Amino acid sequence: MNAASSNPGTRERLVAAMREALSRRGYHGIGLNELLATAAAPKGVLYHHFPGGKSELAIAAIAAVAEELAGSLDTLMLRAGGDPAGALEAWMGAAQKLLERSGFERGCPLATVALETTPEDRALRSALASVFAAFRAHLASALAGAGIADSRARSLAALIVSAYEGALLQARVAGEVQPMRDTSQALLDLIRLSLPGVKGA
Amino acid sequence: MNAASSNPGTRERLVAAMREALSRRGYHGIGLNELLATAAAPKGVLYHHFPGGKSELAIAAIAAVAEELAGSLDTLMLRAGGDPAGALEAWMGAAQKLLERSGFERGCPLATVALETTPEDRALRSALASVFAAFRAHLASALAGAGIADSRARSLAALIVSAYEGALLQARVAGEVQPMRDTSQALLDLIRLSLPGVKGA
DNA sequence: GACTCTATAGACCAGTCGGTCTAGTGTCAA
DNA sequence: TTGACACTAGACCGACTGGTCTATAGAGTC
């Protein structure tokens, strides 16, 4: 592979540009020309690497996000010494900082596209659905590993993801982190209160 | 007003069409021509009623949603006999039904636009921000009315809205209500567990 | 009946959209 | 040296975008 590439990072640049665009403006919010300009790539190159065009590139970007997600969850759990509440706190805090640092422009790269899709966008939706499902499952297993019963862990994982996405949304339109801070505080309070046996709580 | 209107509901039809479009496809997802077609209105009429064009119409639709929101929250609280957990359960259940009935096409009419906006879309963002803030405040006062301390009520309100939006998002892409069911179950469990004194719990 | 004002109606516009197509360019293997 | 192949490059396309403009219809006032 990469036999005659005079510009080896093109594909990656495209994916990165799409990822960035998704987290700032969503799928319909970014035009191909603008995207190509930020990636410093001409049109032909997009359709060479992604014959399916814009939507295929978006799916690739989503896959890239998914990979990163799982990794950072593990890192956070490790750093928090296996305490899910501590990891969650760190997670929410990091998201707040990212939001603030970007002037409330960058949010979750998955959420916007997720809401923009219709059931007709089969490929895009199923890609998103499986990323969310995988992340919930990953999170649930981390919770189960901390001693929470399986079915409980599953519903709690869903709540955590929901709270995260909803908090990001509210903080973003508000242009201030307060809704996110409130959300994470309430969530952490409830979790720590209900799981007194969990280490680190 | 309405002096020479041969078609009295035009403005309302436009707002309704935009509202529907926002909950299905978001702001960028719907074209003016398509919107006008579903509202059975020609272009001139849109710019007559909404000189600011598409975005002004969207703001009107958002305002309409806001009005309805406050009303239905009060209704639910009343029906639940003042028990916030019961009202929340009914609320989440209703959202699930709406989602299923629409084939997972209709979501929250605010969430998608909220994520699509950038800080440059000042009018749209501030309209959305104030709707969310008002709804959180309304919810918080309902919680405070049920005996929860003010600061606690505020953060809990933020969590509830976050969980609602995030759950809707996940269920929608998944094409199944499970993530929403899980989210609301976990949330209700935690709330009921932590607030044993609240009547109806 | 003439004038005014609100509302309806849709032709029309420049700009942009996502996507296609053809023409190079550089590096292999033979 | 030649041909194959991966990749880059951007002109070009029809469709559609949000928005403007002019024409008309109909009720109210005098």
CSV table of C-alpha atoms (C1' of nucleotides) in Angstrom, one decimal:
chain,number,residue,atom,x,y,z
A,1,MET,CA,0.0,0.0,0.0
A,2,ASN,CA,0.9,3.6,-0.3
A,3,ALA,CA,3.0,2.7,-3.3
A,4,ALA,CA,3.1,6.0,-5.2
A,5,SER,CA,1.9,8.5,-2.6
A,6,SER,CA,3.7,11.8,-2.9
A,7,ASN,CA,1.6,12.9,0.0
A,8,PRO,CA,1.2,10.1,2.4
A,9,GLY,CA,-1.2,11.6,5.0
A,10,THR,CA,-4.0,12.6,2.6
A,11,ARG,CA,-6.5,10.0,3.7
A,12,GLU,CA,-5.8,10.7,7.4
A,13,ARG,CA,-6.1,14.4,6.8
A,14,LEU,CA,-9.5,14.0,5.2
A,15,VAL,CA,-10.7,11.9,8.1
A,16,ALA,CA,-9.4,14.4,10.6
A,17,ALA,CA,-11.0,17.3,8.8
A,18,MET,CA,-14.3,15.5,8.7
A,19,ARG,CA,-14.1,14.6,12.4
A,20,GLU,CA,-13.4,18.1,13.3
A,21,ALA,CA,-16.3,19.3,11.1
A,22,LEU,CA,-18.7,16.8,12.6
A,23,SER,CA,-17.9,18.0,16.1
A,24,ARG,CA,-18.3,21.7,15.2
A,25,ARG,CA,-21.1,21.8,12.7
A,26,GLY,CA,-22.4,18.4,12.0
A,27,TYR,CA,-22.8,16.5,8.7
A,28,HIS,CA,-25.1,18.9,6.8
A,29,GLY,CA,-23.4,21.9,8.3
A,30,ILE,CA,-20.1,21.4,6.4
A,31,GLY,CA,-19.7,21.6,2.6
A,32,LEU,CA,-17.4,19.4,0.7
A,33,ASN,CA,-15.5,22.3,-0.7
A,34,GLU,CA,-14.9,23.8,2.7
A,35,LEU,CA,-13.9,20.4,4.0
A,36,LEU,CA,-11.5,19.8,1.2
A,37,ALA,CA,-10.0,23.2,1.7
A,38,THR,CA,-9.3,22.6,5.3
A,39,ALA,CA,-7.7,19.3,4.5
A,40,ALA,CA,-5.8,20.9,1.6
A,41,ALA,CA,-6.9,18.2,-0.7
A,42,PRO,CA,-8.6,18.4,-4.2
A,43,LYS,CA,-11.8,16.8,-4.9
A,44,GLY,CA,-10.5,13.9,-6.9
A,45,VAL,CA,-8.6,12.6,-3.9
A,46,LEU,CA,-11.7,12.3,-1.8
A,47,TYR,CA,-13.5,10.1,-4.3
A,48,HIS,CA,-10.3,8.1,-4.8
A,49,HIS,CA,-10.0,7.2,-1.1
A,50,PHE,CA,-13.8,7.2,-0.4
A,51,PRO,CA,-15.8,6.2,-3.5
A,52,GLY,CA,-18.9,6.5,-1.4
A,53,GLY,CA,-18.2,10.3,-1.1
A,54,LYS,CA,-19.2,12.4,1.9
A,55,SER,CA,-21.1,9.8,3.8
A,56,GLU,CA,-18.3,7.2,3.5
A,57,LEU,CA,-15.8,9.7,4.8
A,58,ALA,CA,-18.2,10.5,7.7
A,59,ILE,CA,-18.4,6.8,8.5
A,60,ALA,CA,-14.6,6.6,8.5
A,61,ALA,CA,-14.5,9.6,10.8
A,62,ILE,CA,-17.0,8.0,13.1
A,63,ALA,CA,-15.0,4.8,13.2
A,64,ALA,CA,-11.9,6.8,14.2
A,65,VAL,CA,-13.8,8.4,17.0
A,66,ALA,CA,-15.0,5.0,18.2
A,67,GLU,CA,-11.5,3.7,18.4
A,68,GLU,CA,-10.3,6.6,20.5
A,69,LEU,CA,-13.3,6.5,22.8
A,70,ALA,CA,-12.7,3.0,24.0
A,71,GLY,CA,-9.1,3.8,24.6
A,72,SER,CA,-9.7,6.9,26.6
A,73,LEU,CA,-12.3,5.1,28.8
A,74,ASP,CA,-9.7,2.5,29.7
A,75,THR,CA,-7.1,5.1,30.5
A,76,LEU,CA,-9.5,7.0,32.7
A,77,MET,CA,-10.5,3.9,34.6
A,78,LEU,CA,-6.9,3.0,35.1
A,79,ARG,CA,-6.0,6.4,36.4
A,80,ALA,CA,-9.0,6.5,38.7
A,81,GLY,CA,-7.8,3.2,40.2
A,82,GLY,CA,-10.8,1.3,39.0
A,83,ASP,CA,-13.3,3.7,40.6
A,84,PRO,CA,-16.0,4.3,38.0
A,85,ALA,CA,-17.3,7.5,39.8
A,86,GLY,CA,-13.8,9.0,39.8
A,87,ALA,CA,-13.3,8.1,36.1
A,88,LEU,CA,-16.7,9.6,35.3
A,89,GLU,CA,-15.8,12.8,37.1
A,90,ALA,CA,-12.6,13.1,35.2
A,91,TRP,CA,-14.4,12.4,31.9
A,92,MET,CA,-16.9,15.1,32.4
A,93,GLY,CA,-14.3,17.5,33.6
A,94,ALA,CA,-12.2,16.9,30.4
A,95,ALA,CA,-15.3,17.5,28.2
A,96,GLN,CA,-16.0,20.8,30.0
A,97,LYS,CA,-12.4,21.9,29.4
A,98,LEU,CA,-12.6,21.0,25.7
A,99,LEU,CA,-15.8,22.9,25.4
A,100,GLU,CA,-14.5,26.0,27.0
A,101,ARG,CA,-11.2,25.9,25.2
A,102,SER,CA,-12.9,25.8,21.9
A,103,GLY,CA,-15.2,28.7,22.7
A,104,PHE,CA,-18.2,26.3,22.8
A,105,GLU,CA,-17.7,25.3,19.2
A,106,ARG,CA,-16.6,21.7,19.6
A,107,GLY,CA,-19.0,19.1,21.0
A,108,CYS,CA,-19.4,15.4,20.6
A,109,PRO,CA,-18.5,14.4,17.0
A,110,LEU,CA,-21.1,11.7,17.1
A,111,ALA,CA,-24.1,13.5,18.6
A,112,THR,CA,-24.9,16.0,15.9
A,113,VAL,CA,-24.7,13.5,13.0
A,114,ALA,CA,-26.8,11.1,15.1
A,115,LEU,CA,-29.6,13.6,15.3
A,116,GLU,CA,-29.3,14.7,11.7
A,117,THR,CA,-29.7,11.2,10.2
A,118,THR,CA,-33.0,9.7,9.2
A,119,PRO,CA,-33.8,6.0,9.0
A,120,GLU,CA,-33.0,6.2,5.3
A,121,ASP,CA,-29.4,7.0,6.1
A,122,ARG,CA,-28.9,3.3,6.8
A,123,ALA,CA,-25.1,3.1,6.7
A,124,LEU,CA,-24.5,6.2,8.7
A,125,ARG,CA,-27.1,5.3,11.3
A,126,SER,CA,-25.9,1.8,11.8
A,127,ALA,CA,-22.3,2.9,12.1
A,128,LEU,CA,-23.4,5.4,14.8
A,129,ALA,CA,-25.7,2.9,16.5
A,130,SER,CA,-22.9,0.3,16.8
A,131,VAL,CA,-20.5,2.9,18.2
A,132,PHE,CA,-22.9,3.9,20.9
A,133,ALA,CA,-23.8,0.4,21.7
A,134,ALA,CA,-20.2,-0.7,21.9
A,135,PHE,CA,-19.4,2.3,24.2
A,136,ARG,CA,-22.3,1.5,26.5
A,137,ALA,CA,-21.2,-2.1,26.6
A,138,HIS,CA,-17.6,-1.1,27.3
A,139,LEU,CA,-18.8,1.2,30.1
A,140,ALA,CA,-21.2,-1.4,31.5
A,141,SER,CA,-18.4,-3.9,31.7
A,142,ALA,CA,-16.2,-1.4,33.5
A,143,LEU,CA,-19.1,-0.8,36.0
A,144,ALA,CA,-19.6,-4.6,36.4
A,145,GLY,CA,-15.9,-4.9,37.1
A,146,ALA,CA,-16.4,-2.5,40.0
A,147,GLY,CA,-18.9,-4.8,41.5
A,148,ILE,CA,-22.2,-3.6,40.1
A,149,ALA,CA,-24.8,-6.2,39.0
A,150,ASP,CA,-24.9,-6.8,35.2
A,151,SER,CA,-28.4,-5.5,34.5
A,152,ARG,CA,-27.9,-2.6,36.7
A,153,ALA,CA,-24.6,-1.8,35.1
A,154,ARG,CA,-26.2,-1.8,31.7
A,155,SER,CA,-28.9,0.7,32.5
A,156,LEU,CA,-26.4,2.8,34.4
A,157,ALA,CA,-24.1,2.9,31.4
A,158,ALA,CA,-27.0,4.1,29.3
A,159,LEU,CA,-27.7,6.8,31.8
A,160,ILE,CA,-24.1,8.0,31.9
A,161,VAL,CA,-23.9,8.2,28.1
A,162,SER,CA,-27.2,10.0,28.0
A,163,ALA,CA,-26.2,12.5,30.7
A,164,TYR,CA,-22.9,13.1,28.9
A,165,GLU,CA,-24.5,13.9,25.6
A,166,GLY,CA,-27.3,15.9,27.0
A,167,ALA,CA,-25.0,17.9,29.2
A,168,LEU,CA,-22.7,18.7,26.3
A,169,LEU,CA,-25.7,19.8,24.3
A,170,GLN,CA,-27.1,22.1,26.9
A,171,ALA,CA,-23.7,23.7,27.8
A,172,ARG,CA,-22.9,24.2,24.2
A,173,VAL,CA,-26.1,26.3,23.3
A,174,ALA,CA,-25.9,28.0,26.7
A,175,GLY,CA,-22.3,29.1,26.0
A,176,GLU,CA,-21.4,28.2,29.5
A,177,VAL,CA,-20.4,25.1,31.4
A,178,GLN,CA,-22.9,25.4,34.2
A,179,PRO,CA,-25.5,23.0,32.8
A,180,MET,CA,-22.7,20.4,32.4
A,181,ARG,CA,-21.3,21.0,35.8
A,182,ASP,CA,-24.8,20.7,37.3
A,183,THR,CA,-25.5,17.5,35.4
A,184,SER,CA,-22.3,15.8,36.4
A,185,GLN,CA,-22.6,16.8,40.0
A,186,ALA,CA,-26.1,15.5,40.3
A,187,LEU,CA,-25.1,12.3,38.5
A,188,LEU,CA,-22.1,11.8,40.7
A,189,ASP,CA,-24.0,12.5,43.9
A,190,LEU,CA,-26.6,10.0,43.0
A,191,ILE,CA,-24.2,7.3,41.9
A,192,ARG,CA,-22.0,7.7,45.0
A,193,LEU,CA,-25.0,7.7,47.3
A,194,SER,CA,-26.4,4.6,45.8
A,195,LEU,CA,-23.2,2.7,45.6
A,196,PRO,CA,-21.6,3.3,48.9
A,197,GLY,CA,-19.7,0.0,48.7
A,198,VAL,CA,-17.8,1.0,45.6
A,199,LYS,CA,-14.2,1.7,46.4
A,200,GLY,CA,-13.2,5.3,46.2
A,201,ALA,CA,-16.7,6.5,46.6
B,1,MET,CA,-54.6,42.2,12.4
B,2,ASN,CA,-55.5,39.5,9.9
B,3,ALA,CA,-57.4,42.1,8.0
B,4,ALA,CA,-57.4,40.6,4.5
B,5,SER,CA,-56.4,37.1,5.1
B,6,SER,CA,-58.1,34.7,2.7
B,7,ASN,CA,-56.1,31.9,4.3
B,8,PRO,CA,-56.0,32.6,8.0
B,9,GLY,CA,-53.8,29.7,9.2
B,10,THR,CA,-50.8,30.3,6.9
B,11,ARG,CA,-48.4,31.6,9.5
B,12,GLU,CA,-49.3,28.8,11.8
B,13,ARG,CA,-48.9,26.2,9.1
B,14,LEU,CA,-45.4,27.5,8.4
B,15,VAL,CA,-44.5,27.3,12.1
B,16,ALA,CA,-45.9,23.8,12.4
B,17,ALA,CA,-44.1,22.6,9.3
B,18,MET,CA,-40.8,24.0,10.6
B,19,ARG,CA,-41.4,22.4,14.0
B,20,GLU,CA,-42.0,19.1,12.4
B,21,ALA,CA,-39.0,19.4,10.2
B,22,LEU,CA,-36.7,20.3,13.1
B,23,SER,CA,-37.8,17.3,15.0
B,24,ARG,CA,-37.2,15.0,12.1
B,25,ARG,CA,-34.2,16.4,10.2
B,26,GLY,CA,-32.9,19.5,11.9
B,27,TYR,CA,-32.3,22.9,10.6
B,28,HIS,CA,-29.9,22.2,7.7
B,29,GLY,CA,-31.6,19.0,6.9
B,30,ILE,CA,-34.7,20.7,5.5
B,31,GLY,CA,-34.8,22.8,2.4
B,32,LEU,CA,-37.1,25.9,2.1
B,33,ASN,CA,-38.8,24.5,-1.0
B,34,GLU,CA,-39.6,21.2,0.7
B,35,LEU,CA,-40.8,23.0,3.8
B,36,LEU,CA,-43.0,25.3,1.8
B,37,ALA,CA,-44.4,22.4,-0.1
B,38,THR,CA,-45.5,20.6,3.1
B,39,ALA,CA,-47.0,23.8,4.4
B,40,ALA,CA,-48.7,24.3,1.1
B,41,ALA,CA,-47.4,27.9,0.9
B,42,PRO,CA,-45.5,29.8,-1.7
B,43,LYS,CA,-42.3,31.5,-1.0
B,44,GLY,CA,-43.5,35.0,-0.9
B,45,VAL,CA,-45.7,34.2,2.1
B,46,LEU,CA,-42.8,33.0,4.1
B,47,TYR,CA,-40.9,36.2,3.7
B,48,HIS,CA,-44.0,38.2,4.3
B,49,HIS,CA,-44.6,36.7,7.7
B,50,PHE,CA,-40.9,36.1,8.5
B,51,PRO,CA,-38.7,38.8,6.9
B,52,GLY,CA,-35.7,37.2,8.6
B,53,GLY,CA,-36.3,34.0,6.4
B,54,LYS,CA,-35.6,30.5,7.5
B,55,SER,CA,-33.9,31.3,10.7
B,56,GLU,CA,-36.6,33.6,11.9
B,57,LEU,CA,-39.2,30.9,11.2
B,58,ALA,CA,-37.0,28.4,13.1
B,59,ILE,CA,-37.0,30.8,16.1
B,60,ALA,CA,-40.8,31.0,16.0
B,61,ALA,CA,-41.0,27.3,15.9
B,62,ILE,CA,-38.7,27.0,18.9
B,63,ALA,CA,-40.8,29.5,20.8
B,64,ALA,CA,-43.9,27.4,20.0
B,65,VAL,CA,-42.2,24.3,21.4
B,66,ALA,CA,-41.1,26.2,24.5
B,67,GLU,CA,-44.7,27.2,25.3
B,68,GLU,CA,-45.9,23.7,24.9
B,69,LEU,CA,-43.1,22.3,27.0
B,70,ALA,CA,-43.9,24.3,30.1
B,71,GLY,CA,-47.6,23.4,29.8
B,72,SER,CA,-47.0,19.7,29.5
B,73,LEU,CA,-44.6,19.6,32.5
B,74,ASP,CA,-47.3,21.2,34.7
B,75,THR,CA,-49.9,18.7,33.4
B,76,LEU,CA,-47.7,15.8,34.2
B,77,MET,CA,-46.8,17.0,37.7
B,78,LEU,CA,-50.5,17.5,38.4
B,79,ARG,CA,-51.4,14.0,37.1
B,80,ALA,CA,-48.7,12.5,39.2
B,81,GLY,CA,-50.0,14.1,42.3
B,82,GLY,CA,-46.9,16.3,42.7
B,83,ASP,CA,-44.6,13.3,42.7
B,84,PRO,CA,-41.6,14.3,40.5
B,85,ALA,CA,-40.4,10.8,40.0
B,86,GLY,CA,-43.8,9.7,38.8
B,87,ALA,CA,-44.0,12.7,36.4
B,88,LEU,CA,-40.6,11.9,35.1
B,89,GLU,CA,-41.6,8.3,34.5
B,90,ALA,CA,-44.6,9.4,32.5
B,91,TRP,CA,-42.6,11.9,30.6
B,92,MET,CA,-40.0,9.4,29.5
B,93,GLY,CA,-42.7,6.9,28.7
B,94,ALA,CA,-44.5,9.4,26.5
B,95,ALA,CA,-41.3,10.2,24.6
B,96,GLN,CA,-40.6,6.6,24.0
B,97,LYS,CA,-44.1,6.1,22.5
B,98,LEU,CA,-43.7,9.1,20.3
B,99,LEU,CA,-40.4,7.8,19.1
B,100,GLU,CA,-41.8,4.3,18.3
B,101,ARG,CA,-44.9,5.6,16.7
B,102,SER,CA,-42.9,7.8,14.3
B,103,GLY,CA,-40.6,4.9,13.3
B,104,PHE,CA,-37.8,6.6,15.1
B,105,GLU,CA,-38.0,9.7,12.9
B,106,ARG,CA,-39.2,12.3,15.3
B,107,GLY,CA,-37.0,13.4,18.2
B,108,CYS,CA,-36.7,16.5,20.2
B,109,PRO,CA,-37.3,19.5,18.0
B,110,LEU,CA,-34.7,21.5,19.9
B,111,ALA,CA,-31.8,19.1,20.2
B,112,THR,CA,-30.8,18.8,16.6
B,113,VAL,CA,-30.8,22.6,15.9
B,114,ALA,CA,-29.0,23.1,19.2
B,115,LEU,CA,-26.1,20.9,18.0
B,116,GLU,CA,-26.2,22.4,14.5
B,117,THR,CA,-25.7,25.9,15.6
B,118,THR,CA,-22.3,27.7,15.9
B,119,PRO,CA,-21.7,30.6,18.2
B,120,GLU,CA,-22.2,32.8,15.1
B,121,ASP,CA,-25.8,31.9,14.9
B,122,ARG,CA,-26.5,34.3,17.7
B,123,ALA,CA,-30.3,34.6,17.5
B,124,LEU,CA,-30.9,30.9,17.1
B,125,ARG,CA,-28.5,30.0,19.9
B,126,SER,CA,-29.8,32.5,22.4
B,127,ALA,CA,-33.4,31.4,21.6
B,128,LEU,CA,-32.5,27.8,22.3
B,129,ALA,CA,-30.4,28.7,25.3
B,130,SER,CA,-33.2,30.5,27.0
B,131,VAL,CA,-35.7,27.8,26.3
B,132,PHE,CA,-33.4,25.2,27.8
B,133,ALA,CA,-32.7,27.5,30.8
B,134,ALA,CA,-36.4,28.2,31.3
B,135,PHE,CA,-37.2,24.5,31.2
B,136,ARG,CA,-34.5,23.7,33.7
B,137,ALA,CA,-35.8,26.4,36.0
B,138,HIS,CA,-39.3,25.3,35.7
B,139,LEU,CA,-38.3,21.7,36.4
B,140,ALA,CA,-36.2,22.8,39.3
B,141,SER,CA,-39.0,24.7,40.9
B,142,ALA,CA,-41.2,21.6,40.6
B,143,LEU,CA,-38.6,19.6,42.3
B,144,ALA,CA,-38.2,22.3,45.0
B,145,GLY,CA,-41.9,22.2,45.4
B,146,ALA,CA,-41.6,18.5,46.2
B,147,GLY,CA,-39.2,19.3,49.1
B,148,ILE,CA,-35.8,19.2,47.5
B,149,ALA,CA,-33.3,21.8,48.4
B,150,ASP,CA,-32.8,24.6,45.9
B,151,SER,CA,-29.3,24.0,44.8
B,152,ARG,CA,-29.9,20.3,44.6
B,153,ALA,CA,-33.0,20.8,42.6
B,154,ARG,CA,-31.2,22.9,40.1
B,155,SER,CA,-28.5,20.3,39.4
B,156,LEU,CA,-31.0,17.5,39.4
B,157,ALA,CA,-33.1,19.4,36.8
B,158,ALA,CA,-30.0,19.7,34.6
B,159,LEU,CA,-29.4,16.0,34.9
B,160,ILE,CA,-33.0,15.2,34.0
B,161,VAL,CA,-32.9,17.3,30.9
B,162,SER,CA,-29.5,15.9,29.9
B,163,ALA,CA,-30.7,12.3,30.4
B,164,TYR,CA,-33.8,13.0,28.4
B,165,GLU,CA,-32.0,14.4,25.5
B,166,GLY,CA,-29.2,11.9,25.5
B,167,ALA,CA,-31.6,9.0,25.8
B,168,LEU,CA,-33.7,10.2,22.9
B,169,LEU,CA,-30.5,10.6,20.8
B,170,GLN,CA,-29.3,7.1,21.5
B,171,ALA,CA,-32.7,5.4,21.1
B,172,ARG,CA,-33.1,7.3,17.8
B,173,VAL,CA,-29.9,6.1,16.1
B,174,ALA,CA,-30.3,2.7,17.6
B,175,GLY,CA,-33.8,2.4,16.1
B,176,GLU,CA,-35.0,0.9,19.4
B,177,VAL,CA,-36.2,2.2,22.7
B,178,GLN,CA,-33.9,0.1,24.9
B,179,PRO,CA,-31.3,2.8,25.5
B,180,MET,CA,-34.1,5.2,26.5
B,181,ARG,CA,-35.7,2.6,28.7
B,182,ASP,CA,-32.4,1.8,30.4
B,183,THR,CA,-31.6,5.5,30.9
B,184,SER,CA,-35.0,6.3,32.5
B,185,GLN,CA,-34.9,3.2,34.7
B,186,ALA,CA,-31.4,4.0,36.0
B,187,LEU,CA,-32.4,7.6,36.6
B,188,LEU,CA,-35.6,6.8,38.4
B,189,ASP,CA,-33.9,4.1,40.5
B,190,LEU,CA,-31.3,6.6,41.6
B,191,ILE,CA,-33.7,9.4,42.3
B,192,ARG,CA,-36.1,7.2,44.2
B,193,LEU,CA,-33.3,5.7,46.2
B,194,SER,CA,-31.8,9.1,47.1
B,195,LEU,CA,-35.1,10.8,47.9
B,196,PRO,CA,-37.0,8.3,50.1
B,197,GLY,CA,-38.9,11.0,51.7
B,198,VAL,CA,-40.6,12.3,48.5
B,199,LYS,CA,-44.2,11.3,48.5
B,200,GLY,CA,-45.1,8.7,45.9
B,201,ALA,CA,-41.6,7.3,45.8
C,1,DG,C1',-64.9,53.7,-7.4
C,2,DA,C1',-60.2,55.0,-5.9
C,3,DC,C1',-56.7,54.2,-2.7
C,4,DT,C1',-54.3,51.5,0.9
C,5,DC,C1',-52.6,47.7,3.1
C,6,DT,C1',-52.1,42.9,4.1
C,7,DA,C1',-51.4,38.6,2.1
C,8,DT,C1',-50.7,35.4,-1.6
C,9,DA,C1',-48.3,33.7,-5.6
C,10,DG,C1',-44.4,32.1,-8.0
C,11,DA,C1',-40.8,33.4,-11.5
C,12,DC,C1',-36.3,34.3,-11.0
C,13,DC,C1',-31.4,34.8,-9.2
C,14,DA,C1',-26.6,34.0,-7.8
C,15,DG,C1',-24.3,30.9,-5.2
C,16,DT,C1',-23.3,26.5,-3.4
C,17,DC,C1',-24.2,21.6,-3.1
C,18,DG,C1',-22.3,16.7,-3.8
C,19,DG,C1',-20.6,14.3,-7.4
C,20,DT,C1',-18.3,13.0,-12.1
C,21,DC,C1',-14.8,13.2,-15.4
C,22,DT,C1',-10.5,13.7,-17.7
C,23,DA,C1',-5.7,14.8,-17.3
C,24,DG,C1',-1.6,14.5,-15.3
C,25,DT,C1',2.2,12.6,-11.9
C,26,DG,C1',5.3,9.5,-9.8
C,27,DT,C1',6.7,4.8,-8.6
C,28,DC,C1',6.7,0.4,-9.3
C,29,DA,C1',7.5,-4.4,-12.1
C,30,DA,C1',8.9,-6.4,-16.2
D,1,DT,C1',11.4,1.9,-22.1
D,2,DT,C1',7.0,0.6,-21.4
D,3,DG,C1',2.7,-0.4,-19.1
D,4,DA,C1',0.2,-0.8,-14.9
D,5,DC,C1',-1.3,1.3,-11.0
D,6,DA,C1',-2.1,4.5,-7.1
D,7,DC,C1',-2.7,8.9,-6.4
D,8,DT,C1',-3.2,13.9,-7.2
D,9,DA,C1',-5.5,17.7,-9.4
D,10,DG,C1',-9.2,20.6,-10.6
D,11,DA,C1',-12.5,21.9,-14.3
D,12,DC,C1',-17.0,21.0,-14.8
D,13,DC,C1',-22.0,19.5,-14.1
D,14,DG,C1',-27.0,19.5,-13.0
D,15,DA,C1',-29.7,20.0,-9.0
D,16,DC,C1',-30.9,22.6,-5.4
D,17,DT,C1',-30.1,26.3,-1.8
D,18,DG,C1',-31.9,30.5,0.6
D,19,DG,C1',-33.4,34.8,-0.8
D,20,DT,C1',-35.4,38.8,-3.9
D,21,DC,C1',-38.6,40.7,-6.8
D,22,DT,C1',-42.8,41.9,-9.2
D,23,DA,C1',-47.6,41.0,-9.9
D,24,DT,C1',-52.0,40.2,-8.1
D,25,DA,C1',-56.0,39.4,-5.0
D,26,DG,C1',-59.1,40.9,-1.6
D,27,DA,C1',-60.8,43.5,2.4
D,28,DG,C1',-61.3,48.3,4.7
D,29,DT,C1',-61.6,53.2,4.5
D,30,DC,C1',-63.1,57.3,2.6
